[in-house]
Amino acid sequence: MTRSELKQRFSVFGEIEECTIHFRVQGDNYGFVTYRYAEEAFAAIESGHKLRQADEQPFDLCFGGRRQFCKRSYSDLDSNREDFDPAPVKSKFDSLDFDTLLKQAQKNLRRH
């Protein structure tokens, strides 16, 4: 498959900003399609498998992951980063159990 074939095939889901194909010695070739809008990328992930033709090998569809191939900023929509460790968010209710929270809510309802 060529870059233009990949772009043409996946353009049914929306406006494509960038499209690249990468060939590897191991044969596990891959391509990247960067859509203008996130909704278009979601549509491609959801229904892109329907584009496979009968004489083609199955292919996987996923979000992001290879930032070095994108020439501009993009959103990695699957957030599959091992080094991603969000800071815990503390709430004043963290130390309260369900029963205590329920009693407080009922008490607040009686006031109004």
PDB file of N, CA and C in Angstrom:
ATOM      1  N   MET A   1       0.852  -1.177   0.000  1.00  0.00           N
ATOM      2  CA  MET A   1       0.000   0.000   0.000  1.00  0.00           C
ATOM      3  C   MET A   1       0.893   1.232   0.000  1.00  0.00           C
ATOM      4  N   THR A   2       0.497   2.210  -0.755  1.00  0.00           N
ATOM      5  CA  THR A   2       1.246   3.469  -0.805  1.00  0.00           C
ATOM      6  C   THR A   2       0.627   4.485   0.160  1.00  0.00           C
ATOM      7  N   ARG A   3       1.381   5.552   0.374  1.00  0.00           N
ATOM      8  CA  ARG A   3       0.893   6.614   1.252  1.00  0.00           C
ATOM      9  C   ARG A   3      -0.402   7.211   0.706  1.00  0.00           C
ATOM     10  N   SER A   4      -0.458   7.452  -0.586  1.00  0.00           N
ATOM     11  CA  SER A   4      -1.673   8.041  -1.166  1.00  0.00           C
ATOM     12  C   SER A   4      -2.857   7.076  -1.082  1.00  0.00           C
ATOM     13  N   GLU A   5      -2.607   5.768  -1.211  1.00  0.00           N
ATOM     14  CA  GLU A   5      -3.688   4.785  -1.066  1.00  0.00           C
ATOM     15  C   GLU A   5      -4.221   4.768   0.366  1.00  0.00           C
ATOM     16  N   LEU A   6      -3.304   4.821   1.334  1.00  0.00           N
ATOM     17  CA  LEU A   6      -3.717   4.843   2.740  1.00  0.00           C
ATOM     18  C   LEU A   6      -4.530   6.103   3.027  1.00  0.00           C
ATOM     19  N   LYS A   7      -4.044   7.227   2.542  1.00  0.00           N
ATOM     20  CA  LYS A   7      -4.746   8.493   2.768  1.00  0.00           C
ATOM     21  C   LYS A   7      -6.126   8.475   2.124  1.00  0.00           C
ATOM     22  N   GLN A   8      -6.198   7.993   0.900  1.00  0.00           N
ATOM     23  CA  GLN A   8      -7.486   7.940   0.204  1.00  0.00           C
ATOM     24  C   GLN A   8      -8.461   7.015   0.937  1.00  0.00           C
ATOM     25  N   ARG A   9      -7.981   5.877   1.375  1.00  0.00           N
ATOM     26  CA  ARG A   9      -8.862   4.914   2.033  1.00  0.00           C
ATOM     27  C   ARG A   9      -9.420   5.467   3.340  1.00  0.00           C
ATOM     28  N   PHE A  10      -8.578   6.102   4.148  1.00  0.00           N
ATOM     29  CA  PHE A  10      -9.028   6.572   5.458  1.00  0.00           C
ATOM     30  C   PHE A  10      -9.632   7.976   5.427  1.00  0.00           C
ATOM     31  N   SER A  11      -9.604   8.635   4.288  1.00  0.00           N
ATOM     32  CA  SER A  11     -10.203   9.971   4.195  1.00  0.00           C
ATOM     33  C   SER A  11     -11.728   9.925   4.301  1.00  0.00           C
ATOM     34  N   VAL A  12     -12.317   8.740   4.217  1.00  0.00           N
ATOM     35  CA  VAL A  12     -13.778   8.642   4.380  1.00  0.00           C
ATOM     36  C   VAL A  12     -14.211   9.064   5.783  1.00  0.00           C
ATOM     37  N   PHE A  13     -13.280   9.065   6.734  1.00  0.00           N
ATOM     38  CA  PHE A  13     -13.618   9.420   8.112  1.00  0.00           C
ATOM     39  C   PHE A  13     -13.422  10.900   8.415  1.00  0.00           C
ATOM     40  N   GLY A  14     -12.722  11.621   7.542  1.00  0.00           N
ATOM     41  CA  GLY A  14     -12.536  13.042   7.788  1.00  0.00           C
ATOM     42  C   GLY A  14     -11.300  13.596   7.116  1.00  0.00           C
ATOM     43  N   GLU A  15     -11.027  14.840   7.431  1.00  0.00           N
ATOM     44  CA  GLU A  15      -9.901  15.558   6.833  1.00  0.00           C
ATOM     45  C   GLU A  15      -8.583  15.073   7.424  1.00  0.00           C
ATOM     46  N   ILE A  16      -7.710  14.582   6.566  1.00  0.00           N
ATOM     47  CA  ILE A  16      -6.412  14.061   7.002  1.00  0.00           C
ATOM     48  C   ILE A  16      -5.366  15.158   6.852  1.00  0.00           C
ATOM     49  N   GLU A  17      -4.642  15.420   7.937  1.00  0.00           N
ATOM     50  CA  GLU A  17      -3.578  16.424   7.908  1.00  0.00           C
ATOM     51  C   GLU A  17      -2.248  15.824   7.482  1.00  0.00           C
ATOM     52  N   GLU A  18      -1.997  14.601   7.901  1.00  0.00           N
ATOM     53  CA  GLU A  18      -0.716  13.949   7.628  1.00  0.00           C
ATOM     54  C   GLU A  18      -0.933  12.452   7.520  1.00  0.00           C
ATOM     55  N   CYS A  19      -0.175  11.827   6.639  1.00  0.00           N
ATOM     56  CA  CYS A  19      -0.277  10.384   6.458  1.00  0.00           C
ATOM     57  C   CYS A  19       1.117   9.872   6.100  1.00  0.00           C
ATOM     58  N   THR A  20       1.617   8.890   6.839  1.00  0.00           N
ATOM     59  CA  THR A  20       2.933   8.324   6.557  1.00  0.00           C
ATOM     60  C   THR A  20       2.865   6.809   6.632  1.00  0.00           C
ATOM     61  N   ILE A  21       3.762   6.162   5.904  1.00  0.00           N
ATOM     62  CA  ILE A  21       3.881   4.699   5.941  1.00  0.00           C
ATOM     63  C   ILE A  21       5.325   4.368   6.284  1.00  0.00           C
ATOM     64  N   HIS A  22       5.511   3.348   7.108  1.00  0.00           N
ATOM     65  CA  HIS A  22       6.841   2.953   7.567  1.00  0.00           C
ATOM     66  C   HIS A  22       7.003   1.453   7.376  1.00  0.00           C
ATOM     67  N   PHE A  23       8.076   1.068   6.672  1.00  0.00           N
ATOM     68  CA  PHE A  23       8.349  -0.338   6.386  1.00  0.00           C
ATOM     69  C   PHE A  23       9.517  -0.805   7.241  1.00  0.00           C
ATOM     70  N   ARG A  24       9.361  -1.995   7.813  1.00  0.00           N
ATOM     71  CA  ARG A  24      10.404  -2.544   8.675  1.00  0.00           C
ATOM     72  C   ARG A  24      10.848  -3.902   8.146  1.00  0.00           C
ATOM     73  N   VAL A  25      12.081  -4.257   8.457  1.00  0.00           N
ATOM     74  CA  VAL A  25      12.660  -5.514   7.992  1.00  0.00           C
ATOM     75  C   VAL A  25      11.857  -6.714   8.487  1.00  0.00           C
ATOM     76  N   GLN A  26      11.358  -6.646   9.710  1.00  0.00           N
ATOM     77  CA  GLN A  26      10.602  -7.748  10.296  1.00  0.00           C
ATOM     78  C   GLN A  26       9.258  -7.967   9.606  1.00  0.00           C
ATOM     79  N   GLY A  27       8.841  -7.034   8.770  1.00  0.00           N
ATOM     80  CA  GLY A  27       7.575  -7.177   8.070  1.00  0.00           C
ATOM     81  C   GLY A  27       6.389  -6.604   8.811  1.00  0.00           C
ATOM     82  N   ASP A  28       6.603  -6.108  10.020  1.00  0.00           N
ATOM     83  CA  ASP A  28       5.501  -5.497  10.772  1.00  0.00           C
ATOM     84  C   ASP A  28       5.419  -4.013  10.403  1.00  0.00           C
ATOM     85  N   ASN A  29       4.996  -3.773   9.197  1.00  0.00           N
ATOM     86  CA  ASN A  29       4.894  -2.417   8.660  1.00  0.00           C
ATOM     87  C   ASN A  29       3.728  -1.681   9.311  1.00  0.00           C
ATOM     88  N   TYR A  30       3.778  -0.360   9.267  1.00  0.00           N
ATOM     89  CA  TYR A  30       2.714   0.418   9.888  1.00  0.00           C
ATOM     90  C   TYR A  30       2.607   1.785   9.238  1.00  0.00           C
ATOM     91  N   GLY A  31       1.502   2.435   9.489  1.00  0.00           N
ATOM     92  CA  GLY A  31       1.284   3.772   8.975  1.00  0.00           C
ATOM     93  C   GLY A  31       0.622   4.639  10.026  1.00  0.00           C
ATOM     94  N   PHE A  32       0.743   5.941   9.836  1.00  0.00           N
ATOM     95  CA  PHE A  32       0.107   6.901  10.730  1.00  0.00           C
ATOM     96  C   PHE A  32      -0.800   7.809   9.921  1.00  0.00           C
ATOM     97  N   VAL A  33      -1.992   7.997  10.424  1.00  0.00           N
ATOM     98  CA  VAL A  33      -2.943   8.911   9.808  1.00  0.00           C
ATOM     99  C   VAL A  33      -3.316   9.934  10.878  1.00  0.00           C
ATOM    100  N   THR A  34      -3.036  11.191  10.614  1.00  0.00           N
ATOM    101  CA  THR A  34      -3.347  12.261  11.560  1.00  0.00           C
ATOM    102  C   THR A  34      -4.542  13.039  11.028  1.00  0.00           C
ATOM    103  N   TYR A  35      -5.622  12.991  11.781  1.00  0.00           N
ATOM    104  CA  TYR A  35      -6.850  13.684  11.390  1.00  0.00           C
ATOM    105  C   TYR A  35      -6.878  15.093  11.954  1.00  0.00           C
ATOM    106  N   ARG A  36      -7.626  15.945  11.307  1.00  0.00           N
ATOM    107  CA  ARG A  36      -7.773  17.333  11.771  1.00  0.00           C
ATOM    108  C   ARG A  36      -8.529  17.392  13.090  1.00  0.00           C
ATOM    109  N   TYR A  37      -9.548  16.551  13.249  1.00  0.00           N
ATOM    110  CA  TYR A  37     -10.387  16.588  14.443  1.00  0.00           C
ATOM    111  C   TYR A  37     -10.387  15.230  15.142  1.00  0.00           C
ATOM    112  N   ALA A  38     -10.425  15.268  16.462  1.00  0.00           N
ATOM    113  CA  ALA A  38     -10.411  14.041  17.263  1.00  0.00           C
ATOM    114  C   ALA A  38     -11.596  13.139  16.936  1.00  0.00           C
ATOM    115  N   GLU A  39     -12.753  13.725  16.658  1.00  0.00           N
ATOM    116  CA  GLU A  39     -13.943  12.922  16.355  1.00  0.00           C
ATOM    117  C   GLU A  39     -13.717  12.054  15.124  1.00  0.00           C
ATOM    118  N   GLU A  40     -12.967  12.583  14.168  1.00  0.00           N
ATOM    119  CA  GLU A  40     -12.665  11.828  12.963  1.00  0.00           C
ATOM    120  C   GLU A  40     -11.750  10.653  13.284  1.00  0.00           C
ATOM    121  N   ALA A  41     -10.791  10.876  14.162  1.00  0.00           N
ATOM    122  CA  ALA A  41      -9.899   9.789  14.574  1.00  0.00           C
ATOM    123  C   ALA A  41     -10.684   8.704  15.302  1.00  0.00           C
ATOM    124  N   PHE A  42     -11.614   9.109  16.164  1.00  0.00           N
ATOM    125  CA  PHE A  42     -12.447   8.127  16.859  1.00  0.00           C
ATOM    126  C   PHE A  42     -13.270   7.312  15.869  1.00  0.00           C
ATOM    127  N   ALA A  43     -13.812   7.962  14.850  1.00  0.00           N
ATOM    128  CA  ALA A  43     -14.601   7.256  13.834  1.00  0.00           C
ATOM    129  C   ALA A  43     -13.734   6.248  13.086  1.00  0.00           C
ATOM    130  N   ALA A  44     -12.495   6.626  12.772  1.00  0.00           N
ATOM    131  CA  ALA A  44     -11.583   5.718  12.071  1.00  0.00           C
ATOM    132  C   ALA A  44     -11.238   4.511  12.932  1.00  0.00           C
ATOM    133  N   ILE A  45     -11.012   4.734  14.218  1.00  0.00           N
ATOM    134  CA  ILE A  45     -10.715   3.619  15.123  1.00  0.00           C
ATOM    135  C   ILE A  45     -11.921   2.694  15.228  1.00  0.00           C
ATOM    136  N   GLU A  46     -13.088   3.279  15.327  1.00  0.00           N
ATOM    137  CA  GLU A  46     -14.326   2.512  15.504  1.00  0.00           C
ATOM    138  C   GLU A  46     -14.683   1.681  14.273  1.00  0.00           C
ATOM    139  N   SER A  47     -14.523   2.246  13.094  1.00  0.00           N
ATOM    140  CA  SER A  47     -15.027   1.589  11.879  1.00  0.00           C
ATOM    141  C   SER A  47     -13.967   1.299  10.824  1.00  0.00           C
ATOM    142  N   GLY A  48     -12.723   1.643  11.092  1.00  0.00           N
ATOM    143  CA  GLY A  48     -11.667   1.457  10.097  1.00  0.00           C
ATOM    144  C   GLY A  48     -11.451   0.018   9.676  1.00  0.00           C
ATOM    145  N   HIS A  49     -11.748  -0.920  10.561  1.00  0.00           N
ATOM    146  CA  HIS A  49     -11.564  -2.339  10.215  1.00  0.00           C
ATOM    147  C   HIS A  49     -12.440  -2.755   9.037  1.00  0.00           C
ATOM    148  N   LYS A  50     -13.518  -2.032   8.808  1.00  0.00           N
ATOM    149  CA  LYS A  50     -14.422  -2.344   7.693  1.00  0.00           C
ATOM    150  C   LYS A  50     -13.788  -2.027   6.341  1.00  0.00           C
ATOM    151  N   LEU A  51     -12.703  -1.271   6.344  1.00  0.00           N
ATOM    152  CA  LEU A  51     -12.036  -0.894   5.104  1.00  0.00           C
ATOM    153  C   LEU A  51     -11.110  -1.985   4.571  1.00  0.00           C
ATOM    154  N   ARG A  52     -10.826  -2.991   5.391  1.00  0.00           N
ATOM    155  CA  ARG A  52      -9.925  -4.068   4.953  1.00  0.00           C
ATOM    156  C   ARG A  52     -10.561  -4.838   3.811  1.00  0.00           C
ATOM    157  N   GLN A  53      -9.781  -5.033   2.771  1.00  0.00           N
ATOM    158  CA  GLN A  53     -10.268  -5.777   1.618  1.00  0.00           C
ATOM    159  C   GLN A  53      -9.990  -7.263   1.812  1.00  0.00           C
ATOM    160  N   ALA A  54     -10.726  -8.095   1.109  1.00  0.00           N
ATOM    161  CA  ALA A  54     -10.667  -9.549   1.298  1.00  0.00           C
ATOM    162  C   ALA A  54      -9.270 -10.123   1.087  1.00  0.00           C
ATOM    163  N   ASP A  55      -8.484  -9.550   0.213  1.00  0.00           N
ATOM    164  CA  ASP A  55      -7.155 -10.095  -0.085  1.00  0.00           C
ATOM    165  C   ASP A  55      -6.050  -9.494   0.787  1.00  0.00           C
ATOM    166  N   GLU A  56      -6.402  -8.738   1.810  1.00  0.00           N
ATOM    167  CA  GLU A  56      -5.411  -8.097   2.679  1.00  0.00           C
ATOM    168  C   GLU A  56      -5.287  -8.814   4.019  1.00  0.00           C
ATOM    169  N   GLN A  57      -4.103  -8.690   4.597  1.00  0.00           N
ATOM    170  CA  GLN A  57      -3.877  -9.189   5.949  1.00  0.00           C
ATOM    171  C   GLN A  57      -4.658  -8.313   6.931  1.00  0.00           C
ATOM    172  N   PRO A  58      -5.091  -8.881   8.054  1.00  0.00           N
ATOM    173  CA  PRO A  58      -5.747  -8.051   9.080  1.00  0.00           C
ATOM    174  C   PRO A  58      -4.782  -6.972   9.570  1.00  0.00           C
ATOM    175  N   PHE A  59      -5.332  -5.861  10.030  1.00  0.00           N
ATOM    176  CA  PHE A  59      -4.501  -4.795  10.569  1.00  0.00           C
ATOM    177  C   PHE A  59      -5.112  -4.270  11.858  1.00  0.00           C
ATOM    178  N   ASP A  60      -4.256  -3.709  12.694  1.00  0.00           N
ATOM    179  CA  ASP A  60      -4.684  -3.131  13.965  1.00  0.00           C
ATOM    180  C   ASP A  60      -4.808  -1.624  13.810  1.00  0.00           C
ATOM    181  N   LEU A  61      -5.775  -1.066  14.524  1.00  0.00           N
ATOM    182  CA  LEU A  61      -5.964   0.379  14.552  1.00  0.00           C
ATOM    183  C   LEU A  61      -5.823   0.846  15.988  1.00  0.00           C
ATOM    184  N   CYS A  62      -5.054   1.910  16.209  1.00  0.00           N
ATOM    185  CA  CYS A  62      -4.908   2.441  17.562  1.00  0.00           C
ATOM    186  C   CYS A  62      -4.528   3.916  17.479  1.00  0.00           C
ATOM    187  N   PHE A  63      -4.541   4.579  18.624  1.00  0.00           N
ATOM    188  CA  PHE A  63      -4.220   5.995  18.708  1.00  0.00           C
ATOM    189  C   PHE A  63      -2.753   6.204  19.044  1.00  0.00           C
ATOM    190  N   GLY A  64      -2.184   7.269  18.507  1.00  0.00           N
ATOM    191  CA  GLY A  64      -0.912   7.840  18.943  1.00  0.00           C
ATOM    192  C   GLY A  64       0.239   6.886  19.107  1.00  0.00           C
ATOM    193  N   GLY A  65       1.173   7.291  19.967  1.00  0.00           N
ATOM    194  CA  GLY A  65       2.270   6.428  20.325  1.00  0.00           C
ATOM    195  C   GLY A  65       3.597   6.755  19.674  1.00  0.00           C
ATOM    196  N   ARG A  66       3.635   7.302  18.483  1.00  0.00           N
ATOM    197  CA  ARG A  66       4.895   7.553  17.780  1.00  0.00           C
ATOM    198  C   ARG A  66       5.053   9.038  17.469  1.00  0.00           C
ATOM    199  N   ARG A  67       5.224   9.813  18.482  1.00  0.00           N
ATOM    200  CA  ARG A  67       5.280  11.269  18.358  1.00  0.00           C
ATOM    201  C   ARG A  67       6.354  11.738  17.370  1.00  0.00           C
ATOM    202  N   GLN A  68       7.456  11.024  17.241  1.00  0.00           N
ATOM    203  CA  GLN A  68       8.539  11.502  16.378  1.00  0.00           C
ATOM    204  C   GLN A  68       8.147  11.564  14.907  1.00  0.00           C
ATOM    205  N   PHE A  69       7.086  10.871  14.503  1.00  0.00           N
ATOM    206  CA  PHE A  69       6.677  10.904  13.105  1.00  0.00           C
ATOM    207  C   PHE A  69       5.695  12.031  12.804  1.00  0.00           C
ATOM    208  N   CYS A  70       5.177  12.655  13.806  1.00  0.00           N
ATOM    209  CA  CYS A  70       4.231  13.757  13.602  1.00  0.00           C
ATOM    210  C   CYS A  70       5.008  15.063  13.577  1.00  0.00           C
ATOM    211  N   LYS A  71       4.814  15.826  12.549  1.00  0.00           N
ATOM    212  CA  LYS A  71       5.576  17.069  12.407  1.00  0.00           C
ATOM    213  C   LYS A  71       4.986  18.216  13.208  1.00  0.00           C
ATOM    214  N   ARG A  72       3.799  18.019  13.761  1.00  0.00           N
ATOM    215  CA  ARG A  72       3.160  19.077  14.545  1.00  0.00           C
ATOM    216  C   ARG A  72       2.581  18.465  15.819  1.00  0.00           C
ATOM    217  N   SER A  73       2.132  19.322  16.665  1.00  0.00           N
ATOM    218  CA  SER A  73       1.527  18.893  17.922  1.00  0.00           C
ATOM    219  C   SER A  73       0.284  18.050  17.657  1.00  0.00           C
ATOM    220  N   TYR A  74       0.077  17.019  18.459  1.00  0.00           N
ATOM    221  CA  TYR A  74      -1.113  16.189  18.314  1.00  0.00           C
ATOM    222  C   TYR A  74      -1.540  15.676  19.674  1.00  0.00           C
ATOM    223  N   SER A  75      -2.747  15.147  19.741  1.00  0.00           N
ATOM    224  CA  SER A  75      -3.265  14.581  20.983  1.00  0.00           C
ATOM    225  C   SER A  75      -3.131  13.076  20.936  1.00  0.00           C
ATOM    226  N   ASP A  76      -2.467  12.500  21.916  1.00  0.00           N
ATOM    227  CA  ASP A  76      -2.354  11.049  22.020  1.00  0.00           C
ATOM    228  C   ASP A  76      -3.593  10.577  22.759  1.00  0.00           C
ATOM    229  N   LEU A  77      -4.609  10.148  22.024  1.00  0.00           N
ATOM    230  CA  LEU A  77      -5.930   9.929  22.593  1.00  0.00           C
ATOM    231  C   LEU A  77      -6.072   8.667  23.419  1.00  0.00           C
ATOM    232  N   ASP A  78      -5.105   7.764  23.348  1.00  0.00           N
ATOM    233  CA  ASP A  78      -5.245   6.573  24.182  1.00  0.00           C
ATOM    234  C   ASP A  78      -4.430   6.657  25.462  1.00  0.00           C
ATOM    235  N   SER A  79      -3.575   7.641  25.585  1.00  0.00           N
ATOM    236  CA  SER A  79      -2.777   7.861  26.800  1.00  0.00           C
ATOM    237  C   SER A  79      -2.072   6.596  27.253  1.00  0.00           C
ATOM    238  N   ASN A  80      -1.438   5.916  26.340  1.00  0.00           N
ATOM    239  CA  ASN A  80      -0.725   4.680  26.665  1.00  0.00           C
ATOM    240  C   ASN A  80       0.730   4.950  27.001  1.00  0.00           C
ATOM    241  N   ARG A  81       0.992   5.805  27.924  1.00  0.00           N
ATOM    242  CA  ARG A  81       2.367   6.100  28.301  1.00  0.00           C
ATOM    243  C   ARG A  81       2.671   5.464  29.636  1.00  0.00           C
ATOM    244  N   GLU A  82       3.740   4.658  29.654  1.00  0.00           N
ATOM    245  CA  GLU A  82       4.114   3.994  30.902  1.00  0.00           C
ATOM    246  C   GLU A  82       4.596   4.989  31.951  1.00  0.00           C
ATOM    247  N   ASP A  83       5.200   6.094  31.489  1.00  0.00           N
ATOM    248  CA  ASP A  83       5.743   7.057  32.439  1.00  0.00           C
ATOM    249  C   ASP A  83       4.716   8.078  32.909  1.00  0.00           C
ATOM    250  N   PHE A  84       3.491   7.918  32.486  1.00  0.00           N
ATOM    251  CA  PHE A  84       2.431   8.842  32.898  1.00  0.00           C
ATOM    252  C   PHE A  84       1.948   8.461  34.286  1.00  0.00           C
ATOM    253  N   ASP A  85       2.155   9.345  35.229  1.00  0.00           N
ATOM    254  CA  ASP A  85       1.761   9.077  36.608  1.00  0.00           C
ATOM    255  C   ASP A  85       1.108  10.337  37.165  1.00  0.00           C
ATOM    256  N   PRO A  86      -0.210  10.462  37.009  1.00  0.00           N
ATOM    257  CA  PRO A  86      -0.858  11.689  37.466  1.00  0.00           C
ATOM    258  C   PRO A  86      -0.769  11.845  38.980  1.00  0.00           C
ATOM    259  N   ALA A  87      -0.666  13.073  39.408  1.00  0.00           N
ATOM    260  CA  ALA A  87      -0.629  13.351  40.840  1.00  0.00           C
ATOM    261  C   ALA A  87      -1.986  13.030  41.447  1.00  0.00           C
ATOM    262  N   PRO A  88      -1.990  12.394  42.612  1.00  0.00           N
ATOM    263  CA  PRO A  88      -3.273  12.078  43.240  1.00  0.00           C
ATOM    264  C   PRO A  88      -4.011  13.354  43.637  1.00  0.00           C
ATOM    265  N   VAL A  89      -5.300  13.327  43.462  1.00  0.00           N
ATOM    266  CA  VAL A  89      -6.134  14.470  43.811  1.00  0.00           C
ATOM    267  C   VAL A  89      -6.751  14.201  45.176  1.00  0.00           C
ATOM    268  N   LYS A  90      -6.500  15.086  46.093  1.00  0.00           N
ATOM    269  CA  LYS A  90      -7.031  14.935  47.448  1.00  0.00           C
ATOM    270  C   LYS A  90      -8.350  15.681  47.570  1.00  0.00           C
ATOM    271  N   SER A  91      -9.271  15.061  48.238  1.00  0.00           N
ATOM    272  CA  SER A  91     -10.567  15.668  48.490  1.00  0.00           C
ATOM    273  C   SER A  91     -10.790  15.695  49.991  1.00  0.00           C
ATOM    274  N   LYS A  92     -11.587  16.648  50.441  1.00  0.00           N
ATOM    275  CA  LYS A  92     -11.889  16.696  51.874  1.00  0.00           C
ATOM    276  C   LYS A  92     -12.715  15.491  52.301  1.00  0.00           C
ATOM    277  N   PHE A  93     -13.261  14.754  51.336  1.00  0.00           N
ATOM    278  CA  PHE A  93     -14.091  13.597  51.646  1.00  0.00           C
ATOM    279  C   PHE A  93     -13.322  12.276  51.599  1.00  0.00           C
ATOM    280  N   ASP A  94     -12.016  12.304  51.291  1.00  0.00           N
ATOM    281  CA  ASP A  94     -11.237  11.077  51.155  1.00  0.00           C
ATOM    282  C   ASP A  94     -11.263  10.213  52.410  1.00  0.00           C
ATOM    283  N   SER A  95     -11.228  10.831  53.571  1.00  0.00           N
ATOM    284  CA  SER A  95     -11.149  10.056  54.805  1.00  0.00           C
ATOM    285  C   SER A  95     -12.520   9.638  55.335  1.00  0.00           C
ATOM    286  N   LEU A  96     -13.592  10.054  54.687  1.00  0.00           N
ATOM    287  CA  LEU A  96     -14.932   9.741  55.166  1.00  0.00           C
ATOM    288  C   LEU A  96     -15.466   8.488  54.484  1.00  0.00           C
ATOM    289  N   ASP A  97     -16.128   7.653  55.252  1.00  0.00           N
ATOM    290  CA  ASP A  97     -16.734   6.463  54.664  1.00  0.00           C
ATOM    291  C   ASP A  97     -18.119   6.810  54.109  1.00  0.00           C
ATOM    292  N   PHE A  98     -18.739   5.863  53.441  1.00  0.00           N
ATOM    293  CA  PHE A  98     -20.022   6.090  52.785  1.00  0.00           C
ATOM    294  C   PHE A  98     -21.098   6.516  53.779  1.00  0.00           C
ATOM    295  N   ASP A  99     -21.183   5.851  54.915  1.00  0.00           N
ATOM    296  CA  ASP A  99     -22.226   6.169  55.894  1.00  0.00           C
ATOM    297  C   ASP A  99     -22.113   7.610  56.389  1.00  0.00           C
ATOM    298  N   THR A 100     -20.897   8.049  56.652  1.00  0.00           N
ATOM    299  CA  THR A 100     -20.691   9.419  57.117  1.00  0.00           C
ATOM    300  C   THR A 100     -21.095  10.422  56.039  1.00  0.00           C
ATOM    301  N   LEU A 101     -20.707  10.148  54.800  1.00  0.00           N
ATOM    302  CA  LEU A 101     -21.087  11.033  53.700  1.00  0.00           C
ATOM    303  C   LEU A 101     -22.599  11.081  53.524  1.00  0.00           C
ATOM    304  N   LEU A 102     -23.266   9.940  53.655  1.00  0.00           N
ATOM    305  CA  LEU A 102     -24.718   9.882  53.526  1.00  0.00           C
ATOM    306  C   LEU A 102     -25.390  10.709  54.616  1.00  0.00           C
ATOM    307  N   LYS A 103     -24.917  10.570  55.836  1.00  0.00           N
ATOM    308  CA  LYS A 103     -25.494  11.336  56.946  1.00  0.00           C
ATOM    309  C   LYS A 103     -25.316  12.836  56.733  1.00  0.00           C
ATOM    310  N   GLN A 104     -24.143  13.233  56.237  1.00  0.00           N
ATOM    311  CA  GLN A 104     -23.910  14.655  55.974  1.00  0.00           C
ATOM    312  C   GLN A 104     -24.843  15.169  54.875  1.00  0.00           C
ATOM    313  N   ALA A 105     -25.038  14.381  53.845  1.00  0.00           N
ATOM    314  CA  ALA A 105     -25.924  14.787  52.752  1.00  0.00           C
ATOM    315  C   ALA A 105     -27.357  14.917  53.241  1.00  0.00           C
ATOM    316  N   GLN A 106     -27.810  13.961  54.059  1.00  0.00           N
ATOM    317  CA  GLN A 106     -29.171  14.018  54.590  1.00  0.00           C
ATOM    318  C   GLN A 106     -29.342  15.233  55.499  1.00  0.00           C
ATOM    319  N   LYS A 107     -28.334  15.524  56.284  1.00  0.00           N
ATOM    320  CA  LYS A 107     -28.371  16.675  57.185  1.00  0.00           C
ATOM    321  C   LYS A 107     -28.483  17.976  56.380  1.00  0.00           C
ATOM    322  N   ASN A 108     -27.730  18.061  55.288  1.00  0.00           N
ATOM    323  CA  ASN A 108     -27.784  19.250  54.429  1.00  0.00           C
ATOM    324  C   ASN A 108     -29.142  19.392  53.755  1.00  0.00           C
ATOM    325  N   LEU A 109     -29.777  18.285  53.413  1.00  0.00           N
ATOM    326  CA  LEU A 109     -31.103  18.335  52.793  1.00  0.00           C
ATOM    327  C   LEU A 109     -32.149  18.875  53.760  1.00  0.00           C
ATOM    328  N   ARG A 110     -32.040  18.508  55.016  1.00  0.00           N
ATOM    329  CA  ARG A 110     -33.006  18.955  56.024  1.00  0.00           C
ATOM    330  C   ARG A 110     -32.910  20.460  56.249  1.00  0.00           C
ATOM    331  N   ARG A 111     -31.748  21.032  56.045  1.00  0.00           N
ATOM    332  CA  ARG A 111     -31.549  22.471  56.247  1.00  0.00           C
ATOM    333  C   ARG A 111     -32.282  23.283  55.194  1.00  0.00           C
ATOM    334  N   HIS A 112     -32.458  22.753  54.016  1.00  0.00           N
ATOM    335  CA  HIS A 112     -33.030  23.530  52.896  1.00  0.00           C
ATOM    336  C   HIS A 112     -34.487  23.336  52.780  1.00  0.00           C
TER     337      HIS A 112
END
